[in-house]
Amino acid sequence: MKGTQLHHPLIHIHHSNNDKMVHHKVTIIGSGPAAHTAAIYLARAEIKPTLYEGMMANGIAAGGQLTTTTEIENFPGFPDALTGSELMDRMRAQSVKFGTDIITETISKVDLSSKPFKLWTEFNEDEAPVTTDAIVLATGASAKRLHLPGEETYWQQGISACAVCDGAVPIFRNKPLAVIGGGDSACEEAQFLTKYGSKVYMIVRKDHLRASTIMQRRAEKNAKIEILFNTVTLEAKGDGKFLNALRIKNVKDEKESDLAVNGLFYAVGHTPATKIVEGQVDTDSAGYIKTVPGSSLTSVPGFFAAGDVQDSRYRQAITSAGSGCMAALDAERYLTELE
Ligand code: FAD
Ligand code: NAP
């Protein structure tokens, strides 16, 4: 687009040094269930949204975390399950059908200090920014991995970062399983996995759990859970196809041994994808965007957050989709009031 542009009823006249201006009324950053749900709602409200879906942003394909998994059995409406990629393809198609403009680029910089907000993609960092009246940030989060020797071989062949997502698959039924971590997630995941596994080991690097007292008690009381304190994992081992053991070490006496398990679940925390807005909007100590409870509103008016990027607790496709809907409705109201 060239020169001065009048794009929509919220009239912004932009000039730039290089005579190249683009303005979006509302910009969605991300491509998971939160981003596409926000897009569907905004597009159906005839606020033609622009969605930057990223190009391997944070190492994950457009479509988000669900593209990294197999069957999704807990997203309502699909009793026969479907793959994560198929679900995301369908969401994307629905966004496009109602008029979302999807750009396959990664947003690398955001300036929230003045209105309209400014955005740069990794390809236009030296050029004039794209401007926008409102932003829905739905960049998600990624589970931390330990990058153990053997992890790549057995990833999704016994190793997972989501017990709720993968715990029910047949390879874990009545088999010994392990969870690494000592936080609330680890306790919750271990508890959840006792429904499927014959036994669940919690591998905790310190001599105590970090989890809240109530979660600790539940884990300690569960006869199927054994907590291995002062223990670190050195290697994931298997038959070349599936995981069947972990090499572990007791950090007190330095003794190493093999622990026979058919499943390993990481619960060592998540990293929210908030780097592009670091220092510009309120976050919690782990970097998750703070939203006003029961809404998608952040500390910056016009900047909304949805999905895992603002949710350290539930982190599910359906909760992300739900918050994407909230962000769209909040953004629509904000734009109406601006007009
Ligand atoms: P994400 O899915 O995290 O997607 C965000 C995406 O936005 C990123 O991946 C990237 O592609 C894009 N992006 C990031 N930064 C930028 C940027 N700067 N510019 C442009 N684009 C960007 N949940 C369930 O409910 N059921 C399951 O069975 C299930 N299985 C799972 C299995 C695995 C292996 C994993 C890792 C997660 C699973 N989950 C499951 C959790 C679920 O995937 C997440 O809760 C959900 O995907 C979060 O959605 P989101 O919209 O917040 O963003
Ligand atoms: P977390 O509290 O950060 O705990 C991460 C755990 O992983 C810690 O025990 C940590 O050990 C361990 N860990 C980190 N890096 C490791 C490594 N390299 N090797 C071995 N262990 C490692 O994360 P979380 O459990 O996901 O919880 C995140 C937030 O969500 C918390 O605020 C939590 O309260 C909340 N949450 C709440 C609930 C609930 O209330 N039902 C459920 C889930 C999550 P150290 O302790 O040694 O650092």
mmCIF file with all atom_site columns, C-alpha atoms in Angstrom, residues 158-226:
data_model
loop_
_atom_site.group_PDB
_atom_site.id
_atom_site.type_symbol
_atom_site.label_atom_id
_atom_site.label_alt_id
_atom_site.label_comp_id
_atom_site.label_asym_id
_atom_site.label_entity_id
_atom_site.label_seq_id
_atom_site.pdbx_PDB_ins_code
_atom_site.Cartn_x
_atom_site.Cartn_y
_atom_site.Cartn_z
_atom_site.occupancy
_atom_site.B_iso_or_equiv
_atom_site.pdbx_formal_charge
_atom_site.auth_seq_id
_atom_site.auth_comp_id
_atom_site.auth_asym_id
_atom_site.auth_atom_id
_atom_site.pdbx_PDB_model_num
ATOM 1  C CA . GLY A 1 158 ? 6.661  -42.121 25.727 1.00 0.00 ? 158 GLY A CA 1
ATOM 2  C CA . ILE A 1 159 ? 7.745  -38.559 26.540 1.00 0.00 ? 159 ILE A CA 1
ATOM 3  C CA . SER A 1 160 ? 5.220  -35.751 26.748 1.00 0.00 ? 160 SER A CA 1
ATOM 4  C CA . ALA A 1 161 ? 4.808  -32.360 28.363 1.00 0.00 ? 161 ALA A CA 1
ATOM 5  C CA . CYS A 1 162 ? 1.067  -32.668 28.961 1.00 0.00 ? 162 CYS A CA 1
ATOM 6  C CA . ALA A 1 163 ? -0.432 -35.452 31.072 1.00 0.00 ? 163 ALA A CA 1
ATOM 7  C CA . VAL A 1 164 ? -4.012 -34.255 30.591 1.00 0.00 ? 164 VAL A CA 1
ATOM 8  C CA . CYS A 1 165 ? -3.486 -34.337 26.819 1.00 0.00 ? 165 CYS A CA 1
ATOM 9  C CA . ASP A 1 166 ? -1.550 -37.560 26.404 1.00 0.00 ? 166 ASP A CA 1
ATOM 10 C CA . GLY A 1 167 ? -2.063 -39.545 29.637 1.00 0.00 ? 167 GLY A CA 1
ATOM 11 C CA . ALA A 1 168 ? -4.926 -41.669 28.323 1.00 0.00 ? 168 ALA A CA 1
ATOM 12 C CA . VAL A 1 169 ? -3.111 -43.131 25.323 1.00 0.00 ? 169 VAL A CA 1
ATOM 13 C CA . PRO A 1 170 ? -2.784 -46.946 25.338 1.00 0.00 ? 170 PRO A CA 1
ATOM 14 C CA . ILE A 1 171 ? 1.022  -47.079 25.728 1.00 0.00 ? 171 ILE A CA 1
ATOM 15 C CA . PHE A 1 172 ? 0.662  -45.719 29.273 1.00 0.00 ? 172 PHE A CA 1
ATOM 16 C CA . ARG A 1 173 ? -2.147 -48.025 30.459 1.00 0.00 ? 173 ARG A CA 1
ATOM 17 C CA . ASN A 1 174 ? -1.144 -50.040 33.550 1.00 0.00 ? 174 ASN A CA 1
ATOM 18 C CA . LYS A 1 175 ? 2.502  -49.130 33.062 1.00 0.00 ? 175 LYS A CA 1
ATOM 19 C CA . PRO A 1 176 ? 4.908  -47.370 35.453 1.00 0.00 ? 176 PRO A CA 1
ATOM 20 C CA . LEU A 1 177 ? 5.162  -43.675 34.620 1.00 0.00 ? 177 LEU A CA 1
ATOM 21 C CA . ALA A 1 178 ? 7.267  -40.733 35.805 1.00 0.00 ? 178 ALA A CA 1
ATOM 22 C CA . VAL A 1 179 ? 6.719  -37.017 36.189 1.00 0.00 ? 179 VAL A CA 1
ATOM 23 C CA . ILE A 1 180 ? 9.675  -34.650 36.520 1.00 0.00 ? 180 ILE A CA 1
ATOM 24 C CA . GLY A 1 181 ? 9.028  -31.586 38.671 1.00 0.00 ? 181 GLY A CA 1
ATOM 25 C CA . GLY A 1 182 ? 7.885  -30.711 42.153 1.00 0.00 ? 182 GLY A CA 1
ATOM 26 C CA . GLY A 1 183 ? 5.409  -27.905 41.546 1.00 0.00 ? 183 GLY A CA 1
ATOM 27 C CA . ASP A 1 184 ? 1.612  -27.837 41.459 1.00 0.00 ? 184 ASP A CA 1
ATOM 28 C CA . SER A 1 185 ? 1.591  -29.029 37.845 1.00 0.00 ? 185 SER A CA 1
ATOM 29 C CA . ALA A 1 186 ? 3.761  -32.029 38.695 1.00 0.00 ? 186 ALA A CA 1
ATOM 30 C CA . CYS A 1 187 ? 1.507  -32.992 41.620 1.00 0.00 ? 187 CYS A CA 1
ATOM 31 C CA . GLU A 1 188 ? -1.608 -32.498 39.522 1.00 0.00 ? 188 GLU A CA 1
ATOM 32 C CA . GLU A 1 189 ? -0.202 -34.458 36.594 1.00 0.00 ? 189 GLU A CA 1
ATOM 33 C CA . ALA A 1 190 ? 1.028  -37.296 38.828 1.00 0.00 ? 190 ALA A CA 1
ATOM 34 C CA . GLN A 1 191 ? -2.391 -37.497 40.456 1.00 0.00 ? 191 GLN A CA 1
ATOM 35 C CA . PHE A 1 192 ? -4.084 -37.495 37.054 1.00 0.00 ? 192 PHE A CA 1
ATOM 36 C CA . LEU A 1 193 ? -1.762 -40.182 35.698 1.00 0.00 ? 193 LEU A CA 1
ATOM 37 C CA . THR A 1 194 ? -2.607 -42.596 38.522 1.00 0.00 ? 194 THR A CA 1
ATOM 38 C CA . LYS A 1 195 ? -5.893 -43.154 36.673 1.00 0.00 ? 195 LYS A CA 1
ATOM 39 C CA . TYR A 1 196 ? -3.964 -44.813 33.860 1.00 0.00 ? 196 TYR A CA 1
ATOM 40 C CA . GLY A 1 197 ? -0.545 -45.971 35.066 1.00 0.00 ? 197 GLY A CA 1
ATOM 41 C CA . SER A 1 198 ? 0.247  -48.826 37.445 1.00 0.00 ? 198 SER A CA 1
ATOM 42 C CA . LYS A 1 199 ? 2.471  -46.482 39.449 1.00 0.00 ? 199 LYS A CA 1
ATOM 43 C CA . VAL A 1 200 ? 3.672  -42.903 39.113 1.00 0.00 ? 200 VAL A CA 1
ATOM 44 C CA . TYR A 1 201 ? 7.104  -41.706 40.223 1.00 0.00 ? 201 TYR A CA 1
ATOM 45 C CA . MET A 1 202 ? 7.604  -38.019 40.887 1.00 0.00 ? 202 MET A CA 1
ATOM 46 C CA . ILE A 1 203 ? 11.236 -37.128 40.226 1.00 0.00 ? 203 ILE A CA 1
ATOM 47 C CA . VAL A 1 204 ? 12.101 -34.079 42.320 1.00 0.00 ? 204 VAL A CA 1
ATOM 48 C CA . ARG A 1 205 ? 15.532 -32.480 42.209 1.00 0.00 ? 205 ARG A CA 1
ATOM 49 C CA . LYS A 1 206 ? 15.382 -30.964 45.704 1.00 0.00 ? 206 LYS A CA 1
ATOM 50 C CA . ASP A 1 207 ? 14.551 -32.505 49.097 1.00 0.00 ? 207 ASP A CA 1
ATOM 51 C CA . HIS A 1 208 ? 11.119 -30.876 49.109 1.00 0.00 ? 208 HIS A CA 1
ATOM 52 C CA . LEU A 1 209 ? 8.221  -30.076 46.815 1.00 0.00 ? 209 LEU A CA 1
ATOM 53 C CA . ARG A 1 210 ? 7.560  -26.557 45.624 1.00 0.00 ? 210 ARG A CA 1
ATOM 54 C CA . ALA A 1 211 ? 3.825  -27.272 45.276 1.00 0.00 ? 211 ALA A CA 1
ATOM 55 C CA . SER A 1 212 ? 1.157  -25.790 47.523 1.00 0.00 ? 212 SER A CA 1
ATOM 56 C CA . THR A 1 213 ? 0.457  -27.704 50.738 1.00 0.00 ? 213 THR A CA 1
ATOM 57 C CA . ILE A 1 214 ? -2.864 -29.108 49.568 1.00 0.00 ? 214 ILE A CA 1
ATOM 58 C CA . MET A 1 215 ? -1.353 -30.434 46.336 1.00 0.00 ? 215 MET A CA 1
ATOM 59 C CA . GLN A 1 216 ? 1.601  -31.928 48.244 1.00 0.00 ? 216 GLN A CA 1
ATOM 60 C CA . ARG A 1 217 ? -0.724 -33.718 50.656 1.00 0.00 ? 217 ARG A CA 1
ATOM 61 C CA . ARG A 1 218 ? -2.764 -35.177 47.821 1.00 0.00 ? 218 ARG A CA 1
ATOM 62 C CA . ALA A 1 219 ? 0.351  -36.517 46.126 1.00 0.00 ? 219 ALA A CA 1
ATOM 63 C CA . GLU A 1 220 ? 1.797  -37.883 49.362 1.00 0.00 ? 220 GLU A CA 1
ATOM 64 C CA . LYS A 1 221 ? -1.475 -39.598 50.284 1.00 0.00 ? 221 LYS A CA 1
ATOM 65 C CA . ASN A 1 222 ? -1.907 -41.282 46.918 1.00 0.00 ? 222 ASN A CA 1
ATOM 66 C CA . ALA A 1 223 ? -0.710 -44.887 47.272 1.00 0.00 ? 223 ALA A CA 1
ATOM 67 C CA . LYS A 1 224 ? 0.154  -45.063 43.574 1.00 0.00 ? 224 LYS A CA 1
ATOM 68 C CA . ILE A 1 225 ? 2.570  -42.096 43.758 1.00 0.00 ? 225 ILE A CA 1
ATOM 69 C CA . GLU A 1 226 ? 6.171  -42.496 44.930 1.00 0.00 ? 226 GLU A CA 1
#
